[in-house]
XYZ file of C-alpha atoms in Angstrom:
521
model
C -19.988 226.159 97.684
C -16.572 224.623 97.301
C -16.028 222.547 94.887
C -13.079 219.897 94.115
C -10.540 220.346 91.206
C -9.701 218.125 88.184
C -7.432 215.374 89.714
C -5.247 214.302 87.852
C -2.533 217.412 86.911
C 1.483 216.020 85.804
C 4.715 217.936 86.639
C 7.185 217.409 83.349
C 9.799 215.649 84.385
C 13.005 216.324 84.068
C 15.575 214.045 81.564
C 17.701 211.250 82.627
C 19.984 211.025 79.946
C 21.695 214.454 78.034
C 25.161 214.086 76.236
C 27.254 217.606 76.012
C 26.547 219.241 72.197
C 25.334 221.968 71.043
C 22.163 221.616 68.597
C 23.762 222.862 65.275
C 26.473 220.160 65.999
C 24.715 216.701 66.462
C 24.625 214.106 64.130
C 21.715 214.406 61.729
C 19.420 211.522 62.062
C 18.526 211.685 58.635
C 21.265 210.496 56.599
C 23.410 209.620 59.659
C 26.178 213.025 58.463
C 28.128 215.094 61.192
C 27.317 218.556 60.222
C 29.939 221.021 59.865
C 29.801 225.250 61.150
C 28.388 225.790 57.899
C 25.939 223.500 57.524
C 22.272 224.162 57.282
C 22.128 223.005 60.959
C 24.704 225.743 62.629
C 22.077 227.911 60.922
C 19.178 226.472 63.041
C 21.737 226.272 66.024
C 21.955 230.417 66.098
C 18.643 230.690 65.638
C 17.618 227.797 68.562
C 20.191 229.694 70.659
C 17.743 232.725 71.020
C 14.648 230.346 70.899
C 15.713 229.064 74.112
C 16.349 232.336 76.358
C 12.769 233.562 75.581
C 9.896 229.531 76.217
C 10.070 226.249 76.837
C 12.235 224.075 75.391
C 11.140 219.641 74.646
C 13.890 217.733 72.960
C 12.114 214.544 71.288
C 13.037 212.392 68.513
C 11.163 213.525 64.692
C 9.205 209.727 64.459
C 7.210 211.188 67.690
C 5.756 213.291 65.686
C 2.920 213.204 63.341
C 1.499 214.788 60.669
C -2.296 214.118 59.972
C -3.547 215.831 56.799
C -7.866 215.700 56.611
C -10.703 216.904 59.108
C -11.980 212.944 58.719
C -8.618 211.707 60.136
C -8.181 214.141 62.994
C -12.344 213.188 64.633
C -11.052 209.300 64.033
C -7.840 209.378 65.929
C -9.080 211.634 68.303
C -11.819 209.211 68.727
C -9.738 206.220 68.617
C -7.668 207.791 71.299
C -9.980 208.927 73.355
C -11.526 204.556 73.039
C -7.823 203.573 74.869
C -7.561 206.569 77.064
C -6.121 204.743 80.438
C -5.909 207.985 82.948
C -6.669 211.251 81.559
C -8.416 213.038 78.426
C -8.054 217.230 78.442
C -9.460 219.181 75.771
C -8.937 222.806 75.173
C -11.092 224.188 72.539
C -13.302 227.517 71.694
C -16.562 225.099 71.532
C -17.962 221.949 70.962
C -20.656 221.367 68.566
C -23.810 221.573 70.403
C -25.221 218.403 68.338
C -21.516 216.784 68.400
C -23.461 213.431 70.040
C -20.980 211.274 68.719
C -18.057 212.377 70.147
C -19.726 213.191 73.826
C -21.034 208.993 73.295
C -17.306 208.079 72.663
C -16.126 209.807 75.991
C -19.190 208.105 77.472
C -17.595 204.821 76.358
C -13.993 205.712 77.209
C -15.488 206.683 80.576
C -17.741 203.437 81.156
C -14.737 201.301 80.220
C -12.359 202.623 82.540
C -13.179 203.366 86.070
C -10.018 205.597 86.663
C -9.983 207.818 83.622
C -10.297 211.809 84.404
C -11.458 214.115 82.116
C -11.682 217.607 81.702
C -13.235 220.195 78.680
C -12.234 223.896 78.727
C -14.081 226.124 76.184
C -14.910 229.714 76.287
C -17.656 230.999 77.874
C -19.045 233.152 75.388
C -18.700 231.121 72.592
C -20.062 227.925 74.432
C -23.179 229.616 76.078
C -24.076 231.994 72.488
C -27.658 229.824 72.389
C -28.801 229.484 75.681
C -31.308 229.352 76.616
C -31.721 226.574 73.416
C -28.990 223.760 73.368
C -25.539 225.013 73.070
C -21.960 223.394 73.884
C -22.411 224.006 78.342
C -26.351 222.174 78.149
C -24.053 219.125 75.970
C -21.411 219.359 78.453
C -23.103 219.111 81.766
C -24.995 215.826 81.588
C -21.332 214.241 81.996
C -20.917 215.352 85.390
C -24.420 214.016 86.421
C -24.171 210.707 84.776
C -20.030 209.899 86.078
C -19.488 212.584 88.496
C -18.453 215.371 89.521
C -14.852 213.783 90.444
C -14.456 211.862 87.239
C -15.446 215.045 84.751
C -14.671 218.653 85.401
C -16.066 221.510 82.584
C -15.220 224.754 82.431
C -15.739 227.869 80.320
C -13.311 230.047 80.658
C -14.230 233.787 80.032
C -12.575 236.847 78.840
C -12.242 239.584 81.359
C -12.033 242.473 78.530
C -16.064 242.358 78.585
C -17.792 243.455 81.531
C -20.257 246.309 82.838
C -21.383 248.433 79.864
C -19.705 246.192 77.094
C -20.798 243.250 78.655
C -24.420 244.318 79.182
C -25.198 245.902 75.785
C -23.246 244.086 73.101
C -25.084 241.339 71.934
C -24.211 237.706 71.592
C -21.819 237.117 69.186
C -20.385 239.909 68.107
C -18.878 240.356 71.473
C -16.590 237.608 70.959
C -14.584 240.277 69.084
C -13.727 241.551 72.676
C -11.629 238.051 73.515
C -12.309 234.594 73.699
C -10.445 230.994 75.031
C -8.842 229.913 71.271
C -6.038 227.050 72.496
C -7.129 223.586 70.513
C -4.733 221.140 72.529
C -5.920 217.738 72.907
C -4.464 216.021 75.189
C -5.453 212.128 75.775
C -2.729 210.002 78.215
C 0.595 211.024 77.136
C 0.177 211.836 73.795
C -1.174 215.281 72.771
C -2.485 216.886 69.244
C -1.758 220.285 68.488
C -4.561 221.552 66.361
C -5.817 224.792 65.275
C -9.102 222.817 64.986
C -12.455 223.204 67.228
C -14.668 219.902 67.720
C -17.139 220.233 65.289
C -18.997 218.644 62.451
C -17.290 220.692 59.911
C -14.074 220.665 61.548
C -14.541 217.019 61.273
C -15.673 216.843 57.308
C -15.139 220.130 55.829
C -12.816 222.478 57.394
C -9.614 222.115 56.094
C -6.938 222.300 59.107
C -3.658 221.856 60.619
C -2.902 218.534 63.192
C -0.089 217.585 64.701
C 0.432 214.693 67.205
C 2.915 214.911 69.775
C 3.603 211.359 71.335
C 5.468 212.557 74.440
C 5.051 212.152 78.067
C 6.780 215.600 78.907
C 4.999 217.556 76.138
C 1.795 216.590 77.043
C 2.450 217.352 81.286
C 3.604 220.439 80.108
C 0.137 221.495 77.818
C -2.017 219.763 80.829
C -0.466 221.963 83.293
C -1.221 224.623 80.975
C -4.521 223.518 80.589
C -5.491 223.390 84.389
C -3.889 226.400 84.928
C -6.212 227.887 82.324
C -9.056 226.151 83.983
C -8.591 227.099 87.759
C -9.687 230.835 86.070
C -12.676 229.260 84.575
C -15.882 229.447 85.542
C -17.358 225.911 86.776
C -20.508 224.488 84.654
C -22.982 222.106 86.764
C -25.791 220.196 85.540
C -29.384 221.903 87.029
C -31.018 219.649 89.457
C -33.704 221.235 88.346
C -33.725 220.921 84.414
C -31.994 218.062 82.862
C -31.703 220.421 79.684
C -29.933 222.837 81.410
C -26.697 224.203 83.593
C -25.550 226.257 85.780
C -22.004 228.235 85.829
C -20.250 228.733 88.972
C -17.102 230.272 90.481
C -15.631 227.452 92.268
C -13.802 228.902 95.869
C -10.443 226.931 95.076
C -9.710 229.343 91.813
C -7.309 230.632 91.526
C -8.439 234.076 90.956
C -11.095 235.887 91.662
C -13.873 235.938 88.564
C -13.366 237.967 85.570
C -16.798 240.109 85.815
C -16.446 241.031 89.761
C -12.918 242.497 89.774
C -11.220 241.950 86.313
C -7.796 244.686 87.283
C -7.235 242.305 90.877
C -8.643 239.050 87.996
C -5.696 239.736 86.039
C -2.701 239.962 89.085
C -3.815 236.779 89.925
C -3.905 235.125 86.460
C -0.196 236.505 85.924
C 1.211 235.195 89.141
C -0.005 231.586 88.202
C 0.507 231.478 84.706
C 3.714 233.569 84.424
C 5.882 230.890 85.503
C 4.286 228.090 83.552
C 4.873 229.638 80.150
C 9.150 231.085 80.845
C 11.861 229.020 79.738
C 13.280 226.614 82.131
C 16.227 227.685 84.741
C 17.738 224.339 84.144
C 17.441 224.808 80.050
C 20.868 224.704 78.562
C 20.788 225.469 74.525
C 24.242 223.300 74.915
C 22.345 219.986 76.185
C 20.631 217.643 73.910
C 18.958 214.084 75.042
C 20.741 211.759 73.732
C 18.378 209.769 70.673
C 16.691 213.440 69.900
C 16.951 215.547 66.975
C 14.286 218.227 66.904
C 13.247 220.501 69.419
C 9.883 221.582 70.493
C 9.018 224.935 71.547
C 5.327 225.693 73.346
C 3.993 228.888 72.892
C 1.916 230.914 74.954
C -0.122 234.106 73.737
C -2.337 235.164 76.981
C -1.840 238.589 76.212
C -5.077 239.423 77.963
C -5.026 238.196 81.263
C -1.351 239.381 82.415
C 0.520 241.812 83.752
C 2.928 242.487 82.457
C 2.977 240.973 79.166
C 5.170 237.901 79.359
C 3.536 235.770 76.688
C 5.955 234.150 73.937
C 4.488 233.212 70.943
C 4.355 237.207 69.689
C 8.648 237.309 70.705
C 9.386 233.782 69.117
C 8.143 234.702 65.596
C 9.072 238.106 66.095
C 12.493 236.824 66.282
C 11.946 234.329 63.506
C 10.468 236.614 61.133
C 13.583 238.654 62.227
C 16.504 235.933 61.074
C 14.989 236.085 57.658
C 16.587 239.068 57.003
C 20.144 237.847 58.007
C 22.686 237.079 55.986
C 22.495 232.536 57.307
C 18.959 232.937 55.475
C 19.317 234.804 52.860
C 18.493 231.930 50.513
C 15.539 230.374 52.504
C 12.156 229.678 51.452
C 8.883 230.896 53.497
C 4.915 229.783 53.355
C 2.816 231.570 55.606
C -0.913 230.790 56.063
C -4.034 231.890 58.276
C -7.742 230.837 57.100
C -8.024 234.672 58.415
C -5.241 236.846 57.043
C -4.894 239.900 59.015
C -1.633 239.484 59.584
C -0.357 241.673 63.070
C 1.483 244.550 61.594
C 4.810 243.920 62.305
C 4.856 240.871 61.255
C 3.844 241.516 58.165
C 6.877 243.850 57.937
C 8.891 241.991 58.990
C 8.318 239.006 56.346
C 8.630 242.146 53.703
C 11.540 242.863 55.059
C 12.994 239.172 55.054
C 16.068 238.658 52.512
C 13.901 234.984 51.280
C 14.649 233.671 47.933
C 10.600 233.010 47.585
C 7.730 233.850 50.037
C 4.309 232.372 49.767
C 0.964 233.570 52.008
C -2.153 230.812 51.972
C -5.445 232.390 53.186
C -8.547 231.816 52.574
C -11.006 232.932 49.523
C -13.943 234.523 50.509
C -15.968 231.637 49.353
C -14.113 229.007 51.823
C -14.502 231.668 54.138
C -16.392 230.158 57.090
C -18.198 233.775 57.582
C -19.699 233.243 54.134
C -23.061 233.758 53.426
C -23.734 234.449 57.473
C -26.593 236.752 58.400
C -26.267 239.856 60.096
C -22.493 241.750 60.588
C -20.302 237.965 60.372
C -21.318 237.952 56.932
C -19.550 240.861 55.959
C -15.872 239.408 57.534
C -15.336 237.443 54.367
C -15.242 241.139 51.891
C -13.260 242.228 54.836
C -10.858 239.966 54.547
C -10.808 240.945 50.669
C -10.103 244.026 51.045
C -7.418 243.104 53.640
C -5.630 240.268 50.947
C -5.749 243.183 48.466
C -3.344 246.228 51.302
C -1.076 243.137 51.491
C -0.592 242.978 48.299
C -0.353 246.632 47.369
C 2.026 246.305 50.284
C 4.257 243.478 48.425
C 4.456 246.110 45.131
C 4.954 249.079 47.176
C 8.218 246.894 48.762
C 9.127 245.880 45.059
C 9.148 242.198 46.244
C 6.264 240.410 43.495
C 8.607 238.516 42.144
C 9.318 236.883 45.377
C 6.570 236.520 47.119
C 2.790 235.243 46.252
C -0.250 235.542 47.671
C -2.420 232.223 47.142
C -6.642 231.717 48.290
C -7.572 228.674 49.072
C -10.797 226.827 47.412
C -12.773 223.782 47.246
C -15.939 224.497 46.078
C -18.353 227.034 47.481
C -19.197 227.675 51.822
C -22.858 226.121 52.068
C -23.108 224.558 48.899
C -23.163 220.831 48.123
C -19.493 219.765 48.314
C -18.326 222.644 49.646
C -15.428 223.376 51.774
C -14.111 225.807 54.332
C -9.931 226.392 55.121
C -9.055 226.968 58.531
C -5.183 226.442 58.442
C -2.622 228.571 60.074
C 1.072 228.459 60.533
C 4.159 228.559 59.058
C 6.993 226.376 57.128
C 10.666 227.979 56.566
C 13.326 226.064 54.685
C 16.938 227.117 55.360
C 19.314 227.807 52.417
C 19.945 224.526 50.304
C 17.578 222.329 51.969
C 14.769 221.431 49.868
C 11.633 220.954 52.933
C 10.803 222.766 55.615
C 12.952 222.318 58.885
C 10.757 225.216 61.165
C 6.917 225.380 61.717
C 4.287 226.801 63.622
C 1.444 225.057 64.165
C -1.243 225.425 66.943
C -4.583 228.202 67.369
C -2.858 231.823 66.865
C -4.476 233.642 63.395
C -1.215 236.001 63.969
C -3.817 238.785 64.058
C -4.501 241.865 66.683
C -6.973 239.652 68.182
C -5.012 236.765 68.817
C -2.352 239.064 70.505
C -4.425 241.413 72.135
C -7.590 239.484 73.293
C -7.315 235.641 73.030
C -5.884 233.256 74.464
C -3.913 231.101 72.052
C -1.344 228.315 71.958
C 0.982 227.275 69.688
C 4.485 225.055 69.363
C 7.376 225.798 67.094
C 9.239 223.182 65.489
C 12.371 223.025 65.187
C 14.567 219.388 63.003
C 17.163 217.598 61.772
C 15.117 214.286 60.740
C 14.815 213.898 56.971
C 11.892 211.915 57.660
C 10.221 214.580 59.752
C 11.536 217.523 57.082
C 9.767 215.423 54.262
C 6.398 215.279 55.951
C 6.522 218.521 56.547
C 6.956 219.376 53.097
C 4.400 216.624 51.979
C 2.052 219.160 54.731
C 3.030 222.461 52.928
C 2.367 221.009 49.695
C -1.039 219.377 49.984
C -2.812 222.663 51.662
C -2.049 224.760 48.021
C -3.755 221.650 46.871
C -6.533 224.003 45.904
C -4.966 227.508 46.287
C -4.532 229.419 43.139
C -2.255 232.342 43.265
C -4.054 235.744 42.658
C -3.151 239.563 42.172
C -4.129 242.584 42.322
C -6.134 242.905 39.007
C -8.311 239.945 40.688
C -9.454 242.178 43.094
C -11.192 244.576 40.187
C -13.678 242.305 39.439
C -17.260 243.518 40.183
C -17.262 240.200 42.532
C -14.691 241.151 44.749
C -15.481 244.719 45.190
C -16.034 245.695 49.078
C -18.571 248.451 49.241
C -18.770 250.745 52.400
C -20.700 249.159 54.755
C -17.208 246.442 55.631
C -14.940 249.070 55.784
C -17.522 251.008 58.187
C -17.544 247.448 60.208
C -14.236 247.325 59.976
C -13.963 251.272 61.476
C -16.905 250.586 64.013
C -14.790 247.425 65.408
C -11.874 249.055 65.888
C -13.303 251.896 67.596
C -15.318 249.784 70.293
C -11.804 247.481 70.962
C -12.762 244.727 69.225
C -10.715 242.906 66.315
C -11.234 241.167 63.443
């Protein structure tokens, strides 16, 4: 059956007002002073010249970016924006919690209030159907289609082409998610978008700390809408089961832009590459020598779509590499960086670049075992917190071998204990960079990536790089960096010798098996 595609895709508008000057020599909107060639802005200008060759670029004013602090603020903001939506809602996430009835009710209210509203939701197929035949993400969402029609509601689920054949047949549910997921977090409503690392479930709305940036820009929201709909066109369509109101069907529409990944993975990847490559590359008309009037902030959307691109033309890893390489150059010799990931298993080449930096100080923030989302889990997943403990210890050993113990520190975030009253988990990820002679960060990355092997080889990720001259936005990024360390405590090698931090042989064997089978932490 041919099924209609979600309507309302918008093309990015071309800017109509531009002034000829470079980002590095523009007048600062934050303090009104002219920035000379030796200023921090000139350092940023050299970096952005490189970035312009690697990724699409949008110009905004710093006031168009809002930084949220808490899970509850994220949830309340998301609901508020959904309730006032007029034309479109698109949500890309790993999953929506199977009991998130309040969120679904909010979407229903928006659809009832605005007849022209269209909703498109993209999740991962493995994660979204894990609990089947019990209630799942898929069964939660399917009734929206039955109630409002396929012309207004589209539910899509992406399935990795990396899990087929014998792997698909014999690897158990939940464990099979180690072979690749749709991991993007894009929450677009009309002309605004929230870029985050948070999924849409109760813990992410209450007691799981993440990051959340709102971009009030039609052009940026349109751009990510194109990314969202492209992946939708490479995904299964969820349909309500006419014979069972609590069930759902998965179909592969003939209107999709590729064959099904389970039927012909190689052809699927080839066709996906044709669709995605033009979307994620720098615009041909993009010039580092022009900046829109009234703007002081550059936004670079980054995509890591390695499992469905051949050759791999992803932009996140090259941009991350470029930024970290710059830290070893003289202009950044007195800079400061902070890196965070709830699941700390940073890609080896990126770790090497961090340790090769000439920065004055560097800080890594990660979840303590008692703030890890897998703490207390049954089965193999329960081995993950001690596995990440082992990886943290290895990182500190690398810091010591490099002679950087006085400049690079590791902090573990803990606010209570997972599973106990008042216990939180830590899921934030990203990078902040403060250049020489500056007090606050002028560069940050925010998005879905954990910067791990699986982020760069197995999952679909979207990040956003912000480079700003706006003093108020810099301060807000600095505040974000500080509040994320509110519950973080420095740890050293001696802390890992305590009995409760020792890693047993079962954990080491499990890590080896996952790697052997082609998965990744």
